[in-house]
Structure formats: C-alpha cells, structure tokens
PDB file of C-alpha atoms in Angstrom:
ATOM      1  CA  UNK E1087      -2.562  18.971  12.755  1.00  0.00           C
ATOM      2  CA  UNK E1088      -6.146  17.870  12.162  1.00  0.00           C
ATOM      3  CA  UNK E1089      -7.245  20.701   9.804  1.00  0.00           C
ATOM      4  CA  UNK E1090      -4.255  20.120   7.754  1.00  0.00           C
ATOM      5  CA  UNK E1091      -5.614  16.425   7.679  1.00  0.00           C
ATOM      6  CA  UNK E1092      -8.738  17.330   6.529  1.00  0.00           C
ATOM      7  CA  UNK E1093      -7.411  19.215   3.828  1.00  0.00           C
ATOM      8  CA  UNK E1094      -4.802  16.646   2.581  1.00  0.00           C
ATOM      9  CA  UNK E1095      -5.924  14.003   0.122  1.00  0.00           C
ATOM     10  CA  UNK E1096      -5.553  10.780   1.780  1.00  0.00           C
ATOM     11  CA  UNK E1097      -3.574   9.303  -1.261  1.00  0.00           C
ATOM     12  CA  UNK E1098      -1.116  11.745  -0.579  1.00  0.00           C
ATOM     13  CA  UNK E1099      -0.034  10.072   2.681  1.00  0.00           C
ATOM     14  CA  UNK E1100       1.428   7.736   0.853  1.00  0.00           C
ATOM     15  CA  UNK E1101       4.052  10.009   0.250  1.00  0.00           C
ATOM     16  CA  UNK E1102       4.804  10.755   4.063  1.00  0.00           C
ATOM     17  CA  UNK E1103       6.984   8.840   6.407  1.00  0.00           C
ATOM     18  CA  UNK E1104       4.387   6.933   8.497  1.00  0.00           C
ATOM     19  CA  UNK E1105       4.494   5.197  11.302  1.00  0.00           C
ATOM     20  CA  UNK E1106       3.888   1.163  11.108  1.00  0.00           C
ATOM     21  CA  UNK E1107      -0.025   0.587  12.369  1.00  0.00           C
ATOM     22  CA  UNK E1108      -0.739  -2.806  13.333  1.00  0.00           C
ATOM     23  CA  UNK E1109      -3.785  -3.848  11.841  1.00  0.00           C
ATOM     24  CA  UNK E1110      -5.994  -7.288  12.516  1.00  0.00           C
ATOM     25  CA  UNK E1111      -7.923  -9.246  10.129  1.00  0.00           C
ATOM     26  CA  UNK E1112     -10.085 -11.022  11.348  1.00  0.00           C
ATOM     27  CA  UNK E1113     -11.327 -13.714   8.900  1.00  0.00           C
ATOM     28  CA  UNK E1114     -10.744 -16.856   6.975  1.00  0.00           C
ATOM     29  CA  UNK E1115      -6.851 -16.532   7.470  1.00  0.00           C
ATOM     30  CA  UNK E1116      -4.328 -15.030   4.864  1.00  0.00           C
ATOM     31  CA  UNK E1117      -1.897 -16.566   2.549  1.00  0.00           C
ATOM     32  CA  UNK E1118       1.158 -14.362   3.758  1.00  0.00           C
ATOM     33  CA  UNK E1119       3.272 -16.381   1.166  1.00  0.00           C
ATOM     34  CA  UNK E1120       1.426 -14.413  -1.794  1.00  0.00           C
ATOM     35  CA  UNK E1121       3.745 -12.009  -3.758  1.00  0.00           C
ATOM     36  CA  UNK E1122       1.123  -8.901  -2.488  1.00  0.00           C
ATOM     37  CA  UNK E1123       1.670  -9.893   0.819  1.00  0.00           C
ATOM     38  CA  UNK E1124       4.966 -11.205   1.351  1.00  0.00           C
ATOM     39  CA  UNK E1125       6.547  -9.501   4.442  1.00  0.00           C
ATOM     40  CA  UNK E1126       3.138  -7.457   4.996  1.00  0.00           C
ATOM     41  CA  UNK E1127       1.886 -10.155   7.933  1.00  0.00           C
ATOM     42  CA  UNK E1128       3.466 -10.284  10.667  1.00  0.00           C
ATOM     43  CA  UNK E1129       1.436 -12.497  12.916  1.00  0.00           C
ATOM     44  CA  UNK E1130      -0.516 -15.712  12.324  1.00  0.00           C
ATOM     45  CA  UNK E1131      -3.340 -17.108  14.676  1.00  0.00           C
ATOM     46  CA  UNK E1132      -5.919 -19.622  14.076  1.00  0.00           C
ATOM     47  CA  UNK E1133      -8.762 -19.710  16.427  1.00  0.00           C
ATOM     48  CA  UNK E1134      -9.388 -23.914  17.409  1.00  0.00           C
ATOM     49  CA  UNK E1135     -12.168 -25.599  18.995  1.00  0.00           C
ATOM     50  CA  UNK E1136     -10.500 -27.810  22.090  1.00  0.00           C
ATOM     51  CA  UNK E1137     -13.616 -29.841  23.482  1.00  0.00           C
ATOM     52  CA  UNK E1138     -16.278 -27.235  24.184  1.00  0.00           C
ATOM     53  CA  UNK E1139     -13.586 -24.134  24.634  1.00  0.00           C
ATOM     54  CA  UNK E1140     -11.693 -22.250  22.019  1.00  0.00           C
ATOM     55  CA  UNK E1141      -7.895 -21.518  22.441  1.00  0.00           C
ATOM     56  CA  UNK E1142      -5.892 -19.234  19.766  1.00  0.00           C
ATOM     57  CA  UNK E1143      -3.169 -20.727  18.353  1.00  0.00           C
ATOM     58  CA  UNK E1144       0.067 -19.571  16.930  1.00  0.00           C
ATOM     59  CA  UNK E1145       0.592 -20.431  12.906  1.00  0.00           C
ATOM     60  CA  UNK E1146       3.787 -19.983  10.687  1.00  0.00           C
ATOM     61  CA  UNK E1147       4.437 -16.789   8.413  1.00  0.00           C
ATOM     62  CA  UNK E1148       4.791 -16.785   6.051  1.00  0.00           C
ATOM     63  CA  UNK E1149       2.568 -19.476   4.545  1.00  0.00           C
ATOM     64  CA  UNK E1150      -0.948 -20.384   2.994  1.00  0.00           C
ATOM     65  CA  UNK E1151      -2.997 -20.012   6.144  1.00  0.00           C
ATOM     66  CA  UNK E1152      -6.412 -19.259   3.767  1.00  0.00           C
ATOM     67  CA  UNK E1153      -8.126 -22.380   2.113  1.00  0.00           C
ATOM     68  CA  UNK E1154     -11.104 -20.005   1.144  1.00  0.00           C
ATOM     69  CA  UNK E1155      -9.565 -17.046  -0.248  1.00  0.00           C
ATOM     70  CA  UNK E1156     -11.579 -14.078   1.569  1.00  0.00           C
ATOM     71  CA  UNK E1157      -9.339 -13.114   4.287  1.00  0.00           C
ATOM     72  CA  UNK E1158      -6.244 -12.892   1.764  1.00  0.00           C
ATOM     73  CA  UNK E1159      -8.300 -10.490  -0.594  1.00  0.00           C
ATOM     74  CA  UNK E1160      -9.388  -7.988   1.963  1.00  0.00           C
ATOM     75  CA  UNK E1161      -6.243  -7.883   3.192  1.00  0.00           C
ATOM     76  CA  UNK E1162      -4.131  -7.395  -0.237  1.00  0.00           C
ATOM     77  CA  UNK E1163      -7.015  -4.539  -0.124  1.00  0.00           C
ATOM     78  CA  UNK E1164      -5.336  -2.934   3.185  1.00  0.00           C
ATOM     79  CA  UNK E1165      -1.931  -3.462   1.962  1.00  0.00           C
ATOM     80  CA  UNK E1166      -2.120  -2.174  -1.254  1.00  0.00           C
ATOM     81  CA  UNK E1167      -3.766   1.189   0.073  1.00  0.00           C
ATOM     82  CA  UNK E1168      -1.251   1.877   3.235  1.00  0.00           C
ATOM     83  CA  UNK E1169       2.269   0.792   3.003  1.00  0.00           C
ATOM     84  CA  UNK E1170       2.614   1.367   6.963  1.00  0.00           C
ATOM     85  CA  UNK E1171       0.333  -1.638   7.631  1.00  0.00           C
ATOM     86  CA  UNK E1172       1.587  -4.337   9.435  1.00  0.00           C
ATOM     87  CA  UNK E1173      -0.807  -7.335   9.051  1.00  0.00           C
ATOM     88  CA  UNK E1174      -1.809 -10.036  12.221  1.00  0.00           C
ATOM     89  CA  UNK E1175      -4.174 -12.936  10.383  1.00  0.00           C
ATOM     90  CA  UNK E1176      -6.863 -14.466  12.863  1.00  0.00           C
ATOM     91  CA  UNK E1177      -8.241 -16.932  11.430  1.00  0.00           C
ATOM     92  CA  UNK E1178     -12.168 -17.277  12.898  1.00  0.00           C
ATOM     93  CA  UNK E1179     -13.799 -18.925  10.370  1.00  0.00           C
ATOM     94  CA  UNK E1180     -12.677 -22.467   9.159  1.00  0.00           C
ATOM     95  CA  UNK E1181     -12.489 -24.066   5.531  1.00  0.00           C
ATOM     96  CA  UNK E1182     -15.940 -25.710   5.708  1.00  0.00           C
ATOM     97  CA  UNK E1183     -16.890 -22.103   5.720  1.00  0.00           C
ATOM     98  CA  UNK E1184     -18.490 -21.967   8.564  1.00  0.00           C
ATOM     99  CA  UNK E1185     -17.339 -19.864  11.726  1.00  0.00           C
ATOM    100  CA  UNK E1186     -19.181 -20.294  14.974  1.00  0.00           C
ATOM    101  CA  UNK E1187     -20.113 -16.911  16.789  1.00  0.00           C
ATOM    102  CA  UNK E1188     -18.051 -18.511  19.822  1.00  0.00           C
ATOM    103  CA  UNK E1189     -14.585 -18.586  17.742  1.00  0.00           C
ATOM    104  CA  UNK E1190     -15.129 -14.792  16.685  1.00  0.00           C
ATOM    105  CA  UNK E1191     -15.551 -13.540  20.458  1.00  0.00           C
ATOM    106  CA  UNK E1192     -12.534 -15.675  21.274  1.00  0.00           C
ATOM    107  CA  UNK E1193     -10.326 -13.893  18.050  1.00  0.00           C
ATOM    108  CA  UNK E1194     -11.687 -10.890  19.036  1.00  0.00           C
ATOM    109  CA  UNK E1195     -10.843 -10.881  22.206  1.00  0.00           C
ATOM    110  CA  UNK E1196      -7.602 -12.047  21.604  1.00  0.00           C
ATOM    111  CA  UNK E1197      -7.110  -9.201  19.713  1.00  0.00           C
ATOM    112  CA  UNK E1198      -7.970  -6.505  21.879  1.00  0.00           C
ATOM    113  CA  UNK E1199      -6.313  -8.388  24.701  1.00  0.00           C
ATOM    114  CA  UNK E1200      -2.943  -7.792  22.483  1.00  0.00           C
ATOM    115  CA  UNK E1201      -3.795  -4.102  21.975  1.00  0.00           C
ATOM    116  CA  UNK E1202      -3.629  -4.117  18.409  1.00  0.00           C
ATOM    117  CA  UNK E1203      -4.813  -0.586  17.243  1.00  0.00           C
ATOM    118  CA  UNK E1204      -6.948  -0.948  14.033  1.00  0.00           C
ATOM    119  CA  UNK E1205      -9.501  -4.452  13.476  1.00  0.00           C
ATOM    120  CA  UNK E1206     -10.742  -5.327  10.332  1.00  0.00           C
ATOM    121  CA  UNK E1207     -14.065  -7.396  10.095  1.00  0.00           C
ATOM    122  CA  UNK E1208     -15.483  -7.546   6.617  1.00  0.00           C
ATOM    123  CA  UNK E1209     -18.199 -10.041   8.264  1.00  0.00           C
ATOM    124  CA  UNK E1210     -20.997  -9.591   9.926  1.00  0.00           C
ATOM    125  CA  UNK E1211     -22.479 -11.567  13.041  1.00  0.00           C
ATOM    126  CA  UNK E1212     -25.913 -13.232  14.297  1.00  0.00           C
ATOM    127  CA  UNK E1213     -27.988 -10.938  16.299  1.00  0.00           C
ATOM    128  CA  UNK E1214     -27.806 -13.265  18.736  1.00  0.00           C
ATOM    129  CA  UNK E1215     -23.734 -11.595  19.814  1.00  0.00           C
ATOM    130  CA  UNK E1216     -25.066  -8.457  19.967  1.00  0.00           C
ATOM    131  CA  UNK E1217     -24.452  -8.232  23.419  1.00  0.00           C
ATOM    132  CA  UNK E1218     -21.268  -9.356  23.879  1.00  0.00           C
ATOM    133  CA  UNK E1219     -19.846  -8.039  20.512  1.00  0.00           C
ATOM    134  CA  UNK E1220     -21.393  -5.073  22.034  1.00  0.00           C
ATOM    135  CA  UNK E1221     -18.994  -4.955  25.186  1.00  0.00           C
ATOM    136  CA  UNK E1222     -15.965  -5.809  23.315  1.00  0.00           C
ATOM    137  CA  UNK E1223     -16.476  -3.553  20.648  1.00  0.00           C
ATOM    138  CA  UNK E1224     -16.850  -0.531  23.592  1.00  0.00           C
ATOM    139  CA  UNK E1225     -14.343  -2.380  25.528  1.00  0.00           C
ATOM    140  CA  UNK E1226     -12.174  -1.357  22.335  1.00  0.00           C
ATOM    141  CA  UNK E1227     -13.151   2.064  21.973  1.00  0.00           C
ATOM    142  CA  UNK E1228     -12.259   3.643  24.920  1.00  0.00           C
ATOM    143  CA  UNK E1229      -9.022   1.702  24.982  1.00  0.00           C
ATOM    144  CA  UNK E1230      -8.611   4.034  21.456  1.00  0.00           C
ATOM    145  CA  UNK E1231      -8.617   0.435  19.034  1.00  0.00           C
ATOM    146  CA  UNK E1232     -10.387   1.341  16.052  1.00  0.00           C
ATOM    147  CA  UNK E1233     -12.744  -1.510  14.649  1.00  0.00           C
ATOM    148  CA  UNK E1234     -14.128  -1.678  10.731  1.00  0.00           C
ATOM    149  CA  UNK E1235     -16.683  -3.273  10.362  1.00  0.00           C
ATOM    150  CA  UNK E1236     -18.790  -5.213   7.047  1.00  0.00           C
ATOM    151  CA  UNK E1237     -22.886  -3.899   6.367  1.00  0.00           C
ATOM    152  CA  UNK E1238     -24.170  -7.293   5.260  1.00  0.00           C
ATOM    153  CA  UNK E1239     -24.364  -7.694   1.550  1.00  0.00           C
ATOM    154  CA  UNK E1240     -28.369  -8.683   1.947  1.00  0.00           C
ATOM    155  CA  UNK E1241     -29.626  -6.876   5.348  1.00  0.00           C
ATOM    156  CA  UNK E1242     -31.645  -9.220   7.219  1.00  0.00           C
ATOM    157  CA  UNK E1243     -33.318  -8.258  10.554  1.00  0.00           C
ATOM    158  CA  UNK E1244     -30.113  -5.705  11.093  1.00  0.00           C
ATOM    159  CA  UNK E1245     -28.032  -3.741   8.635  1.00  0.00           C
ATOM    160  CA  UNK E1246     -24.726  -5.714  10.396  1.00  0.00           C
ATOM    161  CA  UNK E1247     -23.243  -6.745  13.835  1.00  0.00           C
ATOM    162  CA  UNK E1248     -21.222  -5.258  14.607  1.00  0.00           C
ATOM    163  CA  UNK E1249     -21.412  -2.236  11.692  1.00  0.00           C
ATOM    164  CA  UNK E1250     -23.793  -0.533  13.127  1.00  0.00           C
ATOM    165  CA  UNK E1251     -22.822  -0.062  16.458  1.00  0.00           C
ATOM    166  CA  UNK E1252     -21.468   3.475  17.291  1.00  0.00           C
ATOM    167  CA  UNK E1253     -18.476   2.116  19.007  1.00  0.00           C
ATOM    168  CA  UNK E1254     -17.420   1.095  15.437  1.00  0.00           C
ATOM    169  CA  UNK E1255     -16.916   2.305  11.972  1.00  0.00           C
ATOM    170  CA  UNK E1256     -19.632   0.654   9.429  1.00  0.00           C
ATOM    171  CA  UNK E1257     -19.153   0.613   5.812  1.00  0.00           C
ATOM    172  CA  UNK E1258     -21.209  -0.207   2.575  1.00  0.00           C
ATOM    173  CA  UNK E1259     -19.557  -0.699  -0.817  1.00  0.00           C
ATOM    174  CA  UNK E1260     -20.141   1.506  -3.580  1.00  0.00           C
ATOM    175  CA  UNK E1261     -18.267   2.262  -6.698  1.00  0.00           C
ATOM    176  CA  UNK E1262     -15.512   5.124  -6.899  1.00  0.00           C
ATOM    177  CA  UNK E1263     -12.661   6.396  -9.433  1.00  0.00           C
ATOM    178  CA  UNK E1264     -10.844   5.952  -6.293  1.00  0.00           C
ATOM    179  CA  UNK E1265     -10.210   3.802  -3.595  1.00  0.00           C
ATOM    180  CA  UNK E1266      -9.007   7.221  -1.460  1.00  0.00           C
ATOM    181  CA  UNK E1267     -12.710   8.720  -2.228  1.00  0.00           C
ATOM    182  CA  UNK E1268     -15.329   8.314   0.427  1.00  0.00           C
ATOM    183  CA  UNK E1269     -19.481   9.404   0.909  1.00  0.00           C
ATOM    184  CA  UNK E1270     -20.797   9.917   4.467  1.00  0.00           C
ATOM    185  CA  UNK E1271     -23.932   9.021   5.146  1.00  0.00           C
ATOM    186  CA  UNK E1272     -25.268  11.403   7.869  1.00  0.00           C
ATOM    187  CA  UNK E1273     -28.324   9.632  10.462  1.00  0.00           C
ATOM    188  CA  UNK E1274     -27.810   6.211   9.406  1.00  0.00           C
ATOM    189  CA  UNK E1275     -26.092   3.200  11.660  1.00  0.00           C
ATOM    190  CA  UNK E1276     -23.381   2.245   8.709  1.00  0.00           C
ATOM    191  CA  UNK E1277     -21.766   5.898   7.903  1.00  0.00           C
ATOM    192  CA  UNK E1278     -19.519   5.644   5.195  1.00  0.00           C
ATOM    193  CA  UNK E1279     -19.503   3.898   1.791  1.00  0.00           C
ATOM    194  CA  UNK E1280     -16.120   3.076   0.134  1.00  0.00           C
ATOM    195  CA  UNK E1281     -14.714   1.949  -2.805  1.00  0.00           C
ATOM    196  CA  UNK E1282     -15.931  -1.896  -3.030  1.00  0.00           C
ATOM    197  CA  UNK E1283     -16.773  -2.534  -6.702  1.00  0.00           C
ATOM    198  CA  UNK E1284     -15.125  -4.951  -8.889  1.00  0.00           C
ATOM    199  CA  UNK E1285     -11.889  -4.729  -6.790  1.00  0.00           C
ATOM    200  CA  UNK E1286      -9.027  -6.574  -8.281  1.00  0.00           C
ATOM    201  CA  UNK E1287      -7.542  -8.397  -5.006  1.00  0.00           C
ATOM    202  CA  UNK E1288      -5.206 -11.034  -4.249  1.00  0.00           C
ATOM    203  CA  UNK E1289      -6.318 -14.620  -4.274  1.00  0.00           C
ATOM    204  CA  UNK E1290      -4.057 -17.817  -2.535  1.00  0.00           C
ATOM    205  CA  UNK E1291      -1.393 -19.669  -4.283  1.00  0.00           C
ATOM    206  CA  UNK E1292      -0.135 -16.258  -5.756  1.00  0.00           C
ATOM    207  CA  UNK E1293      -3.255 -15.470  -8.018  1.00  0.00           C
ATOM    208  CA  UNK E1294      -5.788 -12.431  -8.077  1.00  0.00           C
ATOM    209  CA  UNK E1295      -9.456 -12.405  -8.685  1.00  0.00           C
ATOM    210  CA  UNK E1296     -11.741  -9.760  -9.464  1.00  0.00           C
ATOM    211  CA  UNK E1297     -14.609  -9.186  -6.142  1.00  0.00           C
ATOM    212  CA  UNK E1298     -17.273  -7.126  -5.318  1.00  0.00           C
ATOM    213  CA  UNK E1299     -18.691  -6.402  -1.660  1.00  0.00           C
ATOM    214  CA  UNK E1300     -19.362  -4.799   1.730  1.00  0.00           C
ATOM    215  CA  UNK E1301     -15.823  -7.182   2.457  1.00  0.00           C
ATOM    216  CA  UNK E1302     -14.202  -5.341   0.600  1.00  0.00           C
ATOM    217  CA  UNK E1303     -15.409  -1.746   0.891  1.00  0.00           C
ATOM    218  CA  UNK E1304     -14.231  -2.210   4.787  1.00  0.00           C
ATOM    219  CA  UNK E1305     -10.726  -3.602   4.248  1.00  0.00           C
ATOM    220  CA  UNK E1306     -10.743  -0.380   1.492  1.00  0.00           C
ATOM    221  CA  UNK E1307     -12.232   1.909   4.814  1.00  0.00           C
ATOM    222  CA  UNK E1308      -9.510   0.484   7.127  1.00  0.00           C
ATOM    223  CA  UNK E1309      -6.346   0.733   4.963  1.00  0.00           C
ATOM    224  CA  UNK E1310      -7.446   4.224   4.813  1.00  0.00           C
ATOM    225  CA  UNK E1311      -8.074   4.543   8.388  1.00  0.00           C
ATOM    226  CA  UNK E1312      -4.115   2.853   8.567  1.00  0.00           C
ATOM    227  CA  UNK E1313      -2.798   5.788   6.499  1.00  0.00           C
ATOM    228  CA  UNK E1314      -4.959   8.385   9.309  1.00  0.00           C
ATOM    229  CA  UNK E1315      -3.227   6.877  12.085  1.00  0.00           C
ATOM    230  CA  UNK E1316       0.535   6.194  10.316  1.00  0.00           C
ATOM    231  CA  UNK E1317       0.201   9.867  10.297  1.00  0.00           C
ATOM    232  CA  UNK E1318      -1.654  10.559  13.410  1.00  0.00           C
ATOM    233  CA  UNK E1319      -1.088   7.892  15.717  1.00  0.00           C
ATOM    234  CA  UNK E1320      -2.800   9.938  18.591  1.00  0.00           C
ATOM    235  CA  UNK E1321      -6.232  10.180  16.882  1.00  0.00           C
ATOM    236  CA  UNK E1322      -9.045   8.456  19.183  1.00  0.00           C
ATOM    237  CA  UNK E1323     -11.870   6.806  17.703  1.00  0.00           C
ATOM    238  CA  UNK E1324     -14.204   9.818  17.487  1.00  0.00           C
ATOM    239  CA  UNK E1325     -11.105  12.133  16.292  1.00  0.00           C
ATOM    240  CA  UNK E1326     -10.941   9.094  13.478  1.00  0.00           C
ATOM    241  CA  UNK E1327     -14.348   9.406  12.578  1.00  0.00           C
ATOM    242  CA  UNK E1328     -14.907  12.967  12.134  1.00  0.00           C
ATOM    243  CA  UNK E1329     -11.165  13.029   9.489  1.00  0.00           C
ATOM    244  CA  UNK E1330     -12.858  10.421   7.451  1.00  0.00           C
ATOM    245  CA  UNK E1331     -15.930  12.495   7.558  1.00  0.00           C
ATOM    246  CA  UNK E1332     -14.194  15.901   6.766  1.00  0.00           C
ATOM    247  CA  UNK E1333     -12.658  14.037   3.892  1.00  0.00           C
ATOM    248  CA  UNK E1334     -15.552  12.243   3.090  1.00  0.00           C
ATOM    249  CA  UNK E1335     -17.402  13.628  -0.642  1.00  0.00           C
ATOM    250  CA  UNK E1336     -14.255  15.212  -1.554  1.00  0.00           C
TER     251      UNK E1336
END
C-alpha cells in the first residue's frame, strides 16, 4: 500500500519483482547497441521533417541512433536506477543540434498517442510552446502518463517549459550520496531536486563520460518514478507526486 511506500527506501525496490514500465525519452536518440543498454530499448523513432510537416519514423534496435551523446546518457541514467524500465528512443532533436519546437510537439504527441506511461524530457522548450506543450502535457495527466521534465541549467525568462507546469514533475540537479535520495522544494514551480552531479553515464560507441546537469537530475527523477510505478502501477500522477514527496529528505 502507499504508506508502506512511503516508508520503503526506494533502492530497495530493486529487490522486488516489478512490473516492466515503459518509459520515453525524448531526446537526441539513444545508442541501444551500448553494453548499458543492450536489450533495455525497445522502440526506436526519429522524428523527420517531410516538406513543411513532421512524420515519426520507425528506426532499428538495436543500433547507434545518437550522434550527440545526450539522449544515450540520460537514459543509461534510467536504466541503471530501475531494472523494470523498458526504453522507447524519440529522437526530436537532430545532429546539428538543433531541434525545432515543431518536431518536439510531433514526438510528443506521438508518444502520448501510444500511451506510454512515464516521459522523460531532460530539455526544456521556448516560451513560445507554452500553450500547446501546455495541452499535451494535461492531455497526459489525466490520461495517468507521468511526464519528467528538465529546469533549464541557466533560467531565462522561465525556470523551464515544460518543468514548471503542474501537470508535470520538474526537477533541478543537486548533489547526493545517492541517486535514491531526493529534497522537495515546497511553493516553487520545479519541486524536487535529484541526484545530477558528476554522474558517470553512458556515452555512444560503448564509452562513458562523466556529466553534470538538470538532464540528468530528471532521467535520475524518472528512473525513480519507474521503480514507483513497477511497484505500483495504479498510482496517478498526483498519487506519484505526493510518494516522491513522502520520500523526499529522507
């Protein structure tokens, strides 16, 4: 039950059967042929421009879908923490670097369209999507998919879109003795901080690399949030919230 939840150290779950959470990263693609993440992705996508629309398409597992490196990290992150993870790569932004706000809604939307539970964005948008990353991000939340989302390394006009909407769970990096430790931060738009400090991760072509980050501190929030729901698979959104905050600063 949920008390027992609270009172349960999340690193613990580990230990329990759990049931298999799908979980989406969406992001600069993942090499699925790394040793970390060899049978841990089950899904590829790349989101394409085709004249002035954007279609998803289907890419091979596994293989180097990442010529950047970020996506593969943060999600060696959310492997390494919850064993029950099953990975789907988007791929929304492209190797110049560069991903439009126009390919995100369309990965995103994807996404949700598939019902995948849990999201991971350690990214955040241009004001300009608040509105519609605003309606998906709802859209998602009373359809019980979880979304984790990036607080920009250097605010700007915003602490993150979309971090610090309410429909989603924001997180900040910090540094912990523990990737299972958490602090809640109680009246402000990005509530937790997690473990994102000088986090060794995995890096294409089979190497690692050592990164610090809000990118990190939400792929560490939402392999976390997989252990919650291999356990509790019911949870809603809110229910999710208020176990990470019961175990939060303990």
């Amino acid at each position: 039950n949920l008390s027992e939840a609270l009172r349960t150290e999340l690193s613990s779950l580990r230990e329990r059967e759990l049931v298999p959470v799908g979980v989406v990263v969406l992001d600069t693609g993942i090499d699925s042929s790394h040793p970390d993440l060899r049978n841990r992705v089950i899904h590829a996508f790349e989101v394409e421009r085709v004249g002035r629309r954007f279609r998803v398409a289907q890419r091979s597992v596994p293989a180097n879908n990442d010529r950047l490196g970020h996506g593969t990290g943060v999600s060696s992150t959310i492997a390494a923490i919850a064993p029950n993870a099953h990975l789907i790569d988007i791929q929304v932004v492209g190797a110049d670097q560069v991903g439009s706000g126009e390919a995100l809604i369309a990965g995103l939307s994807f996404a949700l369209e598939c019902g995948f539970p849990l999201l991971n964005m350690s990214l955040a948008c241009h004001r300009r999507l608040l509105e519609p990353l605003t309606e998906l991000c709802e859209f998602a939340y009373f359809r019980n998919q979880v979304i984790v989302a990036a607080r920009r390394n250097m605010p700007l006009i915003d602490d993150g879109i979309p971090a610090e909407l309410s429909s989603c769970i924001g997180a900040e990096g910090d540094r912990f003795p523990t990737p299972y430790q958490l602090r809640f931060r109680d009246r402000h738009p990005i509530e937790f901080c997690a473990h994102g400090d000088r986090v060794v991760v995995a890096a294409p072509e089979g190497k690692y690399t050592l990164q610090t980050g809000t990118s990190y501190a939400t792929s560490t929030l939402t392999g976390l949030c997989a252990l919650i729901l291999g356990a509790f698979p019911a949870l809603t959104p809110f229910e999710l919230k208020s176990v990470l905050k019961g175990h939060a600063n303990s």
